[in-house]
Amino acid sequence: MPDSGLQQHPAPRSLRERFNAVRLQTEALTEPLSPEDAAVQSMPDASPAKWHLAHTTWFFEALILAAWREGYRPYRSEWHFLFNSYYESLGPRHPRPERGMLTRPGLAEVLDYRHHVDAAFADLLEERLDDPDLAAMTVLGLNHEQQHQELLLTDILDLFSRNPLAPAYRALGPRAVAAGGGNTGWTDHPGGIVAVGHDGPGFAFDNEGPRHEVLLRPFRIANSLVTNGAWQEFIADGGYQRPEYWLSDGWRTAREHGWNAPDRWRQKDGRWFVFSLHGLVPLDPATPVCHVSFYEADAFARWAGKRLPSESEWETIAAGRSTSGQFADDGVFLPLPITDNFGFFGSVWEWTSSAYGPYPGFKTAQGAVGEYNGKFMCNQMVLRGGSCASAAGHVRSTYRNFFYPHQRWQFMGLRLAEGA
Amino acid sequence: MPDSGLQQHPAPRSLRERFNAVRLQTEALTEPLSPEDAAVQSMPDASPAKWHLAHTTWFFEALILAAWREGYRPYRSEWHFLFNSYYESLGPRHPRPERGMLTRPGLAEVLDYRHHVDAAFADLLEERLDDPDLAAMTVLGLNHEQQHQELLLTDILDLFSRNPLAPAYRALGPRAVAAGGGNTGWTDHPGGIVAVGHDGPGFAFDNEGPRHEVLLRPFRIANSLVTNGAWQEFIADGGYQRPEYWLSDGWRTAREHGWNAPDRWRQKDGRWFVFSLHGLVPLDPATPVCHVSFYEADAFARWAGKRLPSESEWETIAAGRSTSGQFADDGVFLPLPITDNFGFFGSVWEWTSSAYGPYPGFKTAQGAVGEYNGKFMCNQMVLRGGSCASAAGHVRSTYRNFFYPHQRWQFMGLRLAEGA
Amino acid sequence: MPDSGLQQHPAPRSLRERFNAVRLQTEALTEPLSPEDAAVQSMPDASPAKWHLAHTTWFFEALILAAWREGYRPYRSEWHFLFNSYYESLGPRHPRPERGMLTRPGLAEVLDYRHHVDAAFADLLEERLDDPDLAAMTVLGLNHEQQHQELLLTDILDLFSRNPLAPAYRALGPRAVAAGGGNTGWTDHPGGIVAVGHDGPGFAFDNEGPRHEVLLRPFRIANSLVTNGAWQEFIADGGYQRPEYWLSDGWRTAREHGWNAPDRWRQKDGRWFVFSLHGLVPLDPATPVCHVSFYEADAFARWAGKRLPSESEWETIAAGRSTSGQFADDGVFLPLPITDNFGFFGSVWEWTSSAYGPYPGFKTAQGAVGEYNGKFMCNQMVLRGGSCASAAGHVRSTYRNFFYPHQRWQFMGLRLAEGA
Amino acid sequence: MPDSGLQQHPAPRSLRERFNAVRLQTEALTEPLSPEDAAVQSMPDASPAKWHLAHTTWFFEALILAAWREGYRPYRSEWHFLFNSYYESLGPRHPRPERGMLTRPGLAEVLDYRHHVDAAFADLLEERLDDPDLAAMTVLGLNHEQQHQELLLTDILDLFSRNPLAPAYRALGPRAVAAGGGNTGWTDHPGGIVAVGHDGPGFAFDNEGPRHEVLLRPFRIANSLVTNGAWQEFIADGGYQRPEYWLSDGWRTAREHGWNAPDRWRQKDGRWFVFSLHGLVPLDPATPVCHVSFYEADAFARWAGKRLPSESEWETIAAGRSTSGQFADDGVFLPLPITDNFGFFGSVWEWTSSAYGPYPGFKTAQGAVGEYNGKFMCNQMVLRGGSCASAAGHVRSTYRNFFYPHQRWQFMGLRLAEGA
């Protein structure tokens, strides 16, 4: 059962337990990394792993400890400038493309920083057990950190993809791949007025609400994601060379970058391989295609005579469906390659046809938290679902992920839809 | 039979008359231009006036004469490459940023080209008087040419704005400005299911349909456009220096370009002037603000505690309203500065909060015409209304104009809305 | 008294006659141009023909009339900003890459400007017949204008090369090509101390002096320029694909721009053509290669087992040689293609191995004139000789032309040398 | 006494001893660095410290072991691609700007690589004790490595300068600064024919020869370097705002980058500090100015009414002079800040007025070694002297260093000269 918040757990853990679990999980993700791996920034879109470790800690320090603890003294006041990501209201920041220049503080120092803040935070939670605002902000901080857990992995994958030695983040273990046997076919929906958006008791980001009604026309949506095998057919049919399938911006982008396959695909001696967190592995035609941009997803859909679903359509269907079974627990997820698709969603993020914007009645919060999602509501497209690298609690039907239509370095794929 | 706004005219003219009127109007617009003015390209977004003259002619030649006239020989076959704008299906094209390099053919040659095609077209229309497909394509070609009439003016304005001598396209005549006295206040709407999109007998572009139902929440919308005077208050209140009002992409764009006022605004000795088609004129606080990007419009709305209307909201209200009174006739419009606002809309294009995308059920046509609007449905925002430089027939409530959120060189302004 | 090559003419003309001849010659060069041709700027390195017409006039107005004529009122004071090229001491300037934006003033207005200044200048010369400083500055102004005559032609050639219609500046007349029959072989020099640099009674630019001694080692230098035919051998031998012949910067530049032949060379159906001021003409293997960068010239020389001559070596040999015979008169030269090589030099500028720097004891003059040559003495390489587009008076053995090593749009070729 | 090779040492050490000393010295330089510090690349001009460690090792492996040891198997054959710097003849290479992406191999692995090659090389030297070609190549390899020792330090300094925390490479010890007391004044030279270039028994790079005669005019040269204090006067006099002192390319570069002081200078509360390998230290007016570009050096000289010396002038005077006394031994140098100037040269590299080019008769060697210096002989300016970070053996009067005129990240300063 999908689960995204405190209340929904069969055995709800204490906030303290959750805090510990999430914080430890982030550090666990960096275990396969050398100090060098953790320091380098592969491109402006990505951040060093060490920066993710520090920024998520800064979030607890700058947005919670500094507000709740009178006289709280930052661990290192000069780091505030370094680890603020994009909060204009919290002052000037180190420029994003320069994050990879910060060889100091080193990985060990950043881990010390984490432990210092963890201890201070544990004391705070202990003392203010009943403060609902503190609990809410803490849950936000934990969800924020879980988002960065996924980014940490996608950013490491991008970094390793730049290395001609093709290093693996983690060796590939035995896989039990079922490839979602019964999930073929389509689900039909008669249209009409439906409600979308978050409105339950569990945690959700501000951009998931307010819950509101939308008017759908009859449509149907595929039960499974587009696979690598289908994408090979698109390539073989000249999909990357035929402008009639492409948006104008997409065609120009594809020409400029010389795209002729998804990101991470590499051809050797006529065979396709995929560079993954497990290194270079043979392409599996049965698993969902991954690392495609919105432009490619849209072109594929047109080539297939279909279209991408809108986010409302997607959510309406996904609301009652199961997620991928790989998430045993929201504290212990496995960044597997894209190898299974047991549930309806949760293997790769799914591009929708919806531009990212505010829901009707959306209001940004006061203060720094107000910058969390709202100010990005332009130029980006909504993705739904969640990926193999998402925290289990994030794989819910109302979650709105968003990226620019040319971006490919996240675990991104697609599902088809069509008018009824 | 498709047609462009015939019903709006007391005495509907024949297609032949319309053809002549529109074609002559384009040439009339270039009368104030020297051959040099008509040849230069001020930026990749803009095209030389001469190119507009030639491209609109190429449209009739390549998309109609070549298809309807067996054995039609192009006026100059080597020009096909030069004057195709973006139709991938019609072969390779001269790169857009290079259009200003084409000093040959000269202005006189291009006018000869126009007259040659006009004559051939007149013959065709004469012979195939009853061909509804030809009539439909001709009307499309005329509407296409009218779009380029507006672009010709905006592109000349941009070119002249780059000249330190600040030349005027046309001297400023006496103006009767009423500034839309009674148009203040708000119009309320109760929400509910409404139908939007074109479905009448008149001409419309493919992206204006299919007509379909949308679900609106209660809202209200301003009766008049935001004025220069209101924008001065925004500036005075630090609007361009306060990130809390801005989208993240907008803030970065404004920093990069050093924006601190609308495009074309210039300060001299503490007073504001506007560079217009009439040269540099003092800023009039009562007229609608113009040459603002979506980013600025959105920031202004947030500063004002309001928001931009969605395109559905806008259309629902505008459907029953009058347009600006300056258009005596759709063949004779006056590219005035932004000086009057008699009707509800038609002075400047109005940014909406809606990302440009396909209406439900939208299908692109087969062939080159299919590239007309559909392939641009990403990354752009919808503008509604029409401007002082639009052909009268284009100022209708269903028309969907679209530009990138950073663009400012068109006649672009805004109107506010808010939830009821 | 400084003067430009008076001694070279059988019947020395008066300064007034020279002024008229040079000024008329510039206008004559623009006769084949339409107003559009004269307005457009093909790249930042080049300027519009109209700008050359205006800037050379501005030189006489701003540097002479304004200084010699008390109370002189500029023809249009607001043009001063537009037509200053690079004289920092004369105030701010219109940015060079924006010169093509100046559709106003138009060609006719600029010609009016020329005639106005010509008249004022004629009066000044009449009144101050005996002022040696005025004479010296006038001669400098005329030589300056003659430099711009050549640039006007190279810039038009570059502009026309960007037009897919490949227009010709001037139709190709009958040519009497002798290709310098007896000019093969080498000239030997024993080395030793020689004097180089200008020191005679005729005009020279400041960078041609002071005359000074240099120590040469024994060397020899080719009697003729490298030909198109020899360059074809270089291409056929993989010259553009073999890094061992190239300077590191040159190799990178050639890769970035995809160079595989001189600029203006175009291959059609396996045959080479050259785009010239006469349009596209078949490549003539016997004529000097033209439109090669320093990087290419240097690589060719290394491929040939030779080297480029130093400017001192070149000057020492050229001092006693004849120039190309095509220049009947320094007021009437013909911008022929590169078709003859009667004399030792004068067909194309010849790259030397010498970086452009000051001669020992070189001092920049006070004031604006001091900016003429001195401030460019870095990063550029010296070319010697003169081209088919140079004024005859400029084709002298001490003239130092200079361009960046990647530039190719001038009439540039090379001659080989080697240690004795 | 300056010393640049085996023979000049009072007690010449064996090649084996030299090999060990130089190799250990490189590793010793990386001791203050964390793995993160050693991995990151601050800009395309710089390389990660780890890359320097690996590349210098690759040099011994690819250019010597592979040639002298039949059947030698590279330590990791796939690293050949990664650690080739610019040798086209040795195959394709990892792009220079991507060197910072190589988090793998890690620092420890690279050190293992060094030790493996060191052992193999020790065996080779042992066996081929009498092979003069091997000895010559080994000496080249060691001098190459010493060049990279200096680059390693300058690149680390650049990296640390990008960190807002301003880390120090090494804490500042007690300094005995004498500031070259008696070194003021000028040295005169009468001019005439002098010989320059290397021709002794000691090691020199190929670009230091052949020794040849040049003709000098009378000149004089300053006994000491331009100091920080003098540079402050230049700044105070508007040196960075007055175009009349600047080369055109220099002025543009200074504007683009907003230069108003040497690189690494930082102003806090009205006082100047310098960011150095010891962190941020107060500016010492008595020590030589450092981190200035050629453009700045040239502008300073013009402001001072002087000029830069040519490389021949410099060498002629420096040949008989002592170097800075800080180099106790060529295996143990101290990367001090610029604090002393005991000898005539050796504190900072000194820009000359000479463009970098081949000496008369210079021939590039066959094979990869031929690419060592020759292919860079364009667009760069010669620096002479040596710096506080140079190996002692490199601080000799014939050494020709070269950098682009805009570069500032090396330890670069200047000395003035003038015509006699």
PDB file of C-alpha atoms in Angstrom, chain C residues 54-236:
ATOM      1  CA  ALA C  54      30.694  57.477 -43.534  1.00  0.00           C
ATOM      2  CA  HIS C  55      33.614  56.602 -41.294  1.00  0.00           C
ATOM      3  CA  THR C  56      36.253  57.775 -43.781  1.00  0.00           C
ATOM      4  CA  THR C  57      34.351  61.034 -44.028  1.00  0.00           C
ATOM      5  CA  TRP C  58      34.107  61.290 -40.267  1.00  0.00           C
ATOM      6  CA  PHE C  59      37.892  60.932 -40.128  1.00  0.00           C
ATOM      7  CA  PHE C  60      38.338  64.110 -42.172  1.00  0.00           C
ATOM      8  CA  GLU C  61      35.667  65.880 -40.179  1.00  0.00           C
ATOM      9  CA  ALA C  62      36.593  64.841 -36.640  1.00  0.00           C
ATOM     10  CA  LEU C  63      40.368  64.708 -36.903  1.00  0.00           C
ATOM     11  CA  ILE C  64      41.001  67.572 -39.332  1.00  0.00           C
ATOM     12  CA  LEU C  65      38.101  69.949 -39.921  1.00  0.00           C
ATOM     13  CA  ALA C  66      37.234  70.096 -36.235  1.00  0.00           C
ATOM     14  CA  ALA C  67      40.856  70.892 -35.390  1.00  0.00           C
ATOM     15  CA  TRP C  68      41.726  73.278 -38.219  1.00  0.00           C
ATOM     16  CA  ARG C  69      38.447  75.125 -38.601  1.00  0.00           C
ATOM     17  CA  GLU C  70      37.555  77.100 -35.563  1.00  0.00           C
ATOM     18  CA  GLY C  71      33.873  76.846 -34.883  1.00  0.00           C
ATOM     19  CA  TYR C  72      33.388  74.068 -37.401  1.00  0.00           C
ATOM     20  CA  ARG C  73      29.975  72.570 -36.895  1.00  0.00           C
ATOM     21  CA  PRO C  74      29.704  68.884 -37.703  1.00  0.00           C
ATOM     22  CA  TYR C  75      27.298  67.981 -40.480  1.00  0.00           C
ATOM     23  CA  ARG C  76      25.283  66.002 -37.939  1.00  0.00           C
ATOM     24  CA  SER C  77      26.681  66.128 -34.444  1.00  0.00           C
ATOM     25  CA  GLU C  78      24.796  62.966 -33.461  1.00  0.00           C
ATOM     26  CA  TRP C  79      26.655  60.978 -36.108  1.00  0.00           C
ATOM     27  CA  HIS C  80      29.970  61.441 -34.350  1.00  0.00           C
ATOM     28  CA  PHE C  81      29.006  58.599 -32.011  1.00  0.00           C
ATOM     29  CA  LEU C  82      28.060  56.363 -34.920  1.00  0.00           C
ATOM     30  CA  PHE C  83      31.095  56.686 -37.151  1.00  0.00           C
ATOM     31  CA  ASN C  84      34.031  56.742 -34.754  1.00  0.00           C
ATOM     32  CA  SER C  85      35.680  53.376 -35.250  1.00  0.00           C
ATOM     33  CA  TYR C  86      37.989  52.780 -32.308  1.00  0.00           C
ATOM     34  CA  TYR C  87      39.356  56.071 -31.041  1.00  0.00           C
ATOM     35  CA  GLU C  88      38.915  55.927 -27.282  1.00  0.00           C
ATOM     36  CA  SER C  89      40.268  59.439 -26.921  1.00  0.00           C
ATOM     37  CA  LEU C  90      37.416  60.784 -29.051  1.00  0.00           C
ATOM     38  CA  GLY C  91      34.725  59.535 -26.733  1.00  0.00           C
ATOM     39  CA  PRO C  92      32.277  56.644 -26.591  1.00  0.00           C
ATOM     40  CA  ARG C  93      31.328  54.842 -29.757  1.00  0.00           C
ATOM     41  CA  HIS C  94      28.569  52.775 -31.264  1.00  0.00           C
ATOM     42  CA  PRO C  95      29.524  49.134 -30.681  1.00  0.00           C
ATOM     43  CA  ARG C  96      31.209  47.604 -33.688  1.00  0.00           C
ATOM     44  CA  PRO C  97      28.899  44.544 -33.956  1.00  0.00           C
ATOM     45  CA  GLU C  98      25.925  46.928 -34.151  1.00  0.00           C
ATOM     46  CA  ARG C  99      27.060  48.783 -37.238  1.00  0.00           C
ATOM     47  CA  GLY C 100      24.674  46.788 -39.375  1.00  0.00           C
ATOM     48  CA  MET C 101      21.696  48.040 -37.359  1.00  0.00           C
ATOM     49  CA  LEU C 102      22.092  51.567 -38.717  1.00  0.00           C
ATOM     50  CA  THR C 103      19.617  51.547 -41.568  1.00  0.00           C
ATOM     51  CA  ARG C 104      19.409  55.285 -40.974  1.00  0.00           C
ATOM     52  CA  PRO C 105      21.146  57.424 -42.163  1.00  0.00           C
ATOM     53  CA  GLY C 106      20.554  55.818 -45.541  1.00  0.00           C
ATOM     54  CA  LEU C 107      23.017  55.519 -48.369  1.00  0.00           C
ATOM     55  CA  ALA C 108      21.838  58.737 -50.029  1.00  0.00           C
ATOM     56  CA  GLU C 109      22.213  60.686 -46.809  1.00  0.00           C
ATOM     57  CA  VAL C 110      25.699  59.334 -46.295  1.00  0.00           C
ATOM     58  CA  LEU C 111      26.647  60.398 -49.797  1.00  0.00           C
ATOM     59  CA  ASP C 112      25.302  63.872 -48.999  1.00  0.00           C
ATOM     60  CA  TYR C 113      27.500  63.842 -45.920  1.00  0.00           C
ATOM     61  CA  ARG C 114      30.509  62.964 -48.031  1.00  0.00           C
ATOM     62  CA  HIS C 115      29.849  65.780 -50.458  1.00  0.00           C
ATOM     63  CA  HIS C 116      29.306  68.275 -47.685  1.00  0.00           C
ATOM     64  CA  VAL C 117      32.604  67.380 -46.056  1.00  0.00           C
ATOM     65  CA  ASP C 118      34.361  67.287 -49.404  1.00  0.00           C
ATOM     66  CA  ALA C 119      33.292  70.828 -50.073  1.00  0.00           C
ATOM     67  CA  ALA C 120      34.318  72.047 -46.654  1.00  0.00           C
ATOM     68  CA  PHE C 121      37.599  70.264 -47.035  1.00  0.00           C
ATOM     69  CA  ALA C 122      38.270  71.766 -50.437  1.00  0.00           C
ATOM     70  CA  ASP C 123      37.820  75.203 -48.924  1.00  0.00           C
ATOM     71  CA  LEU C 124      40.191  74.360 -46.100  1.00  0.00           C
ATOM     72  CA  LEU C 125      42.862  73.036 -48.425  1.00  0.00           C
ATOM     73  CA  GLU C 126      42.528  76.117 -50.570  1.00  0.00           C
ATOM     74  CA  GLU C 127      42.986  78.477 -47.660  1.00  0.00           C
ATOM     75  CA  ARG C 128      45.762  76.612 -45.875  1.00  0.00           C
ATOM     76  CA  LEU C 129      47.768  75.568 -48.872  1.00  0.00           C
ATOM     77  CA  ASP C 130      51.038  75.913 -47.062  1.00  0.00           C
ATOM     78  CA  ASP C 131      50.210  74.288 -43.773  1.00  0.00           C
ATOM     79  CA  PRO C 132      52.474  71.225 -43.620  1.00  0.00           C
ATOM     80  CA  ASP C 133      50.633  69.728 -40.654  1.00  0.00           C
ATOM     81  CA  LEU C 134      47.366  69.957 -42.510  1.00  0.00           C
ATOM     82  CA  ALA C 135      48.971  68.361 -45.545  1.00  0.00           C
ATOM     83  CA  ALA C 136      50.378  65.561 -43.447  1.00  0.00           C
ATOM     84  CA  MET C 137      47.047  64.871 -41.779  1.00  0.00           C
ATOM     85  CA  THR C 138      45.288  65.005 -45.136  1.00  0.00           C
ATOM     86  CA  VAL C 139      47.662  62.464 -46.596  1.00  0.00           C
ATOM     87  CA  LEU C 140      47.069  60.284 -43.566  1.00  0.00           C
ATOM     88  CA  GLY C 141      43.327  60.635 -44.088  1.00  0.00           C
ATOM     89  CA  LEU C 142      43.658  59.626 -47.711  1.00  0.00           C
ATOM     90  CA  ASN C 143      45.779  56.605 -46.913  1.00  0.00           C
ATOM     91  CA  HIS C 144      43.289  55.738 -44.220  1.00  0.00           C
ATOM     92  CA  GLU C 145      40.500  55.946 -46.776  1.00  0.00           C
ATOM     93  CA  GLN C 146      42.428  53.748 -49.182  1.00  0.00           C
ATOM     94  CA  GLN C 147      42.746  51.125 -46.473  1.00  0.00           C
ATOM     95  CA  HIS C 148      38.985  51.254 -46.089  1.00  0.00           C
ATOM     96  CA  GLN C 149      38.558  50.891 -49.835  1.00  0.00           C
ATOM     97  CA  GLU C 150      40.156  47.488 -49.567  1.00  0.00           C
ATOM     98  CA  LEU C 151      38.108  46.613 -46.492  1.00  0.00           C
ATOM     99  CA  LEU C 152      34.949  47.700 -48.260  1.00  0.00           C
ATOM    100  CA  LEU C 153      35.646  45.136 -50.965  1.00  0.00           C
ATOM    101  CA  THR C 154      36.614  42.320 -48.620  1.00  0.00           C
ATOM    102  CA  ASP C 155      33.567  43.007 -46.485  1.00  0.00           C
ATOM    103  CA  ILE C 156      31.246  42.978 -49.478  1.00  0.00           C
ATOM    104  CA  LEU C 157      32.791  39.715 -50.591  1.00  0.00           C
ATOM    105  CA  ASP C 158      32.105  38.250 -47.178  1.00  0.00           C
ATOM    106  CA  LEU C 159      28.530  39.499 -47.235  1.00  0.00           C
ATOM    107  CA  PHE C 160      27.859  38.095 -50.686  1.00  0.00           C
ATOM    108  CA  SER C 161      29.414  34.793 -49.670  1.00  0.00           C
ATOM    109  CA  ARG C 162      26.621  34.429 -47.103  1.00  0.00           C
ATOM    110  CA  ASN C 163      23.966  34.648 -49.797  1.00  0.00           C
ATOM    111  CA  PRO C 164      22.942  31.278 -51.289  1.00  0.00           C
ATOM    112  CA  LEU C 165      22.331  33.087 -54.592  1.00  0.00           C
ATOM    113  CA  ALA C 166      26.084  33.829 -54.833  1.00  0.00           C
ATOM    114  CA  PRO C 167      25.776  37.300 -56.316  1.00  0.00           C
ATOM    115  CA  ALA C 168      28.694  38.883 -58.168  1.00  0.00           C
ATOM    116  CA  TYR C 169      29.997  42.294 -57.261  1.00  0.00           C
ATOM    117  CA  ARG C 170      31.178  42.856 -60.805  1.00  0.00           C
ATOM    118  CA  ALA C 171      30.950  40.718 -63.918  1.00  0.00           C
ATOM    119  CA  LEU C 172      34.135  39.078 -64.998  1.00  0.00           C
ATOM    120  CA  GLY C 173      35.760  40.770 -67.978  1.00  0.00           C
ATOM    121  CA  PRO C 174      38.288  39.305 -70.369  1.00  0.00           C
ATOM    122  CA  ARG C 175      41.478  38.574 -68.554  1.00  0.00           C
ATOM    123  CA  ALA C 176      45.030  38.610 -69.804  1.00  0.00           C
ATOM    124  CA  VAL C 177      46.732  36.269 -67.433  1.00  0.00           C
ATOM    125  CA  ALA C 178      50.439  35.763 -67.663  1.00  0.00           C
ATOM    126  CA  ALA C 179      50.820  34.095 -64.280  1.00  0.00           C
ATOM    127  CA  GLY C 180      54.266  35.502 -63.805  1.00  0.00           C
ATOM    128  CA  GLY C 181      56.064  33.138 -66.129  1.00  0.00           C
ATOM    129  CA  GLY C 182      59.669  33.717 -65.185  1.00  0.00           C
ATOM    130  CA  ASN C 183      59.008  34.114 -61.504  1.00  0.00           C
ATOM    131  CA  THR C 184      59.647  30.597 -60.332  1.00  0.00           C
ATOM    132  CA  GLY C 185      62.697  29.623 -58.357  1.00  0.00           C
ATOM    133  CA  TRP C 186      64.271  31.139 -55.277  1.00  0.00           C
ATOM    134  CA  THR C 187      66.178  34.220 -54.320  1.00  0.00           C
ATOM    135  CA  ASP C 188      69.111  33.685 -51.963  1.00  0.00           C
ATOM    136  CA  HIS C 189      70.346  36.093 -49.351  1.00  0.00           C
ATOM    137  CA  PRO C 190      73.622  35.741 -47.447  1.00  0.00           C
ATOM    138  CA  GLY C 191      72.333  37.205 -44.195  1.00  0.00           C
ATOM    139  CA  GLY C 192      74.043  39.842 -42.134  1.00  0.00           C
ATOM    140  CA  ILE C 193      72.959  43.194 -40.794  1.00  0.00           C
ATOM    141  CA  VAL C 194      70.377  44.912 -42.965  1.00  0.00           C
ATOM    142  CA  ALA C 195      68.191  47.942 -42.468  1.00  0.00           C
ATOM    143  CA  VAL C 196      64.424  47.654 -42.591  1.00  0.00           C
ATOM    144  CA  GLY C 197      61.530  50.029 -42.099  1.00  0.00           C
ATOM    145  CA  HIS C 198      60.457  53.221 -43.719  1.00  0.00           C
ATOM    146  CA  ASP C 199      62.708  56.215 -43.793  1.00  0.00           C
ATOM    147  CA  GLY C 200      62.217  57.872 -47.149  1.00  0.00           C
ATOM    148  CA  PRO C 201      60.421  61.012 -48.227  1.00  0.00           C
ATOM    149  CA  GLY C 202      57.178  59.286 -49.158  1.00  0.00           C
ATOM    150  CA  PHE C 203      54.238  58.610 -46.913  1.00  0.00           C
ATOM    151  CA  ALA C 204      54.270  55.694 -44.548  1.00  0.00           C
ATOM    152  CA  PHE C 205      52.196  54.703 -41.561  1.00  0.00           C
ATOM    153  CA  ASP C 206      53.741  55.147 -38.139  1.00  0.00           C
ATOM    154  CA  ASN C 207      54.182  51.414 -37.633  1.00  0.00           C
ATOM    155  CA  GLU C 208      56.564  51.215 -40.627  1.00  0.00           C
ATOM    156  CA  GLY C 209      59.272  52.989 -38.677  1.00  0.00           C
ATOM    157  CA  PRO C 210      61.682  53.787 -37.248  1.00  0.00           C
ATOM    158  CA  ARG C 211      63.999  52.326 -39.799  1.00  0.00           C
ATOM    159  CA  HIS C 212      66.451  50.127 -37.939  1.00  0.00           C
ATOM    160  CA  GLU C 213      68.994  47.391 -38.381  1.00  0.00           C
ATOM    161  CA  VAL C 214      68.245  43.728 -37.980  1.00  0.00           C
ATOM    162  CA  LEU C 215      70.525  40.735 -38.093  1.00  0.00           C
ATOM    163  CA  LEU C 216      69.537  38.122 -40.647  1.00  0.00           C
ATOM    164  CA  ARG C 217      70.873  34.630 -41.059  1.00  0.00           C
ATOM    165  CA  PRO C 218      71.380  33.277 -44.560  1.00  0.00           C
ATOM    166  CA  PHE C 219      68.041  32.354 -46.130  1.00  0.00           C
ATOM    167  CA  ARG C 220      66.245  32.032 -49.398  1.00  0.00           C
ATOM    168  CA  ILE C 221      62.767  32.999 -50.397  1.00  0.00           C
ATOM    169  CA  ALA C 222      60.479  31.841 -53.192  1.00  0.00           C
ATOM    170  CA  ASN C 223      60.074  34.114 -56.165  1.00  0.00           C
ATOM    171  CA  SER C 224      56.382  33.377 -56.472  1.00  0.00           C
ATOM    172  CA  LEU C 225      53.400  32.825 -54.254  1.00  0.00           C
ATOM    173  CA  VAL C 226      51.975  29.443 -53.368  1.00  0.00           C
ATOM    174  CA  THR C 227      49.318  28.585 -55.948  1.00  0.00           C
ATOM    175  CA  ASN C 228      45.895  27.033 -55.825  1.00  0.00           C
ATOM    176  CA  GLY C 229      47.369  24.006 -57.528  1.00  0.00           C
ATOM    177  CA  ALA C 230      49.933  23.494 -54.793  1.00  0.00           C
ATOM    178  CA  TRP C 231      47.201  23.898 -52.220  1.00  0.00           C
ATOM    179  CA  GLN C 232      45.186  21.160 -53.897  1.00  0.00           C
ATOM    180  CA  GLU C 233      48.160  18.864 -53.400  1.00  0.00           C
ATOM    181  CA  PHE C 234      48.229  19.803 -49.727  1.00  0.00           C
ATOM    182  CA  ILE C 235      44.550  18.923 -49.453  1.00  0.00           C
ATOM    183  CA  ALA C 236      44.991  15.691 -51.377  1.00  0.00           C
TER     184      ALA C 236
END
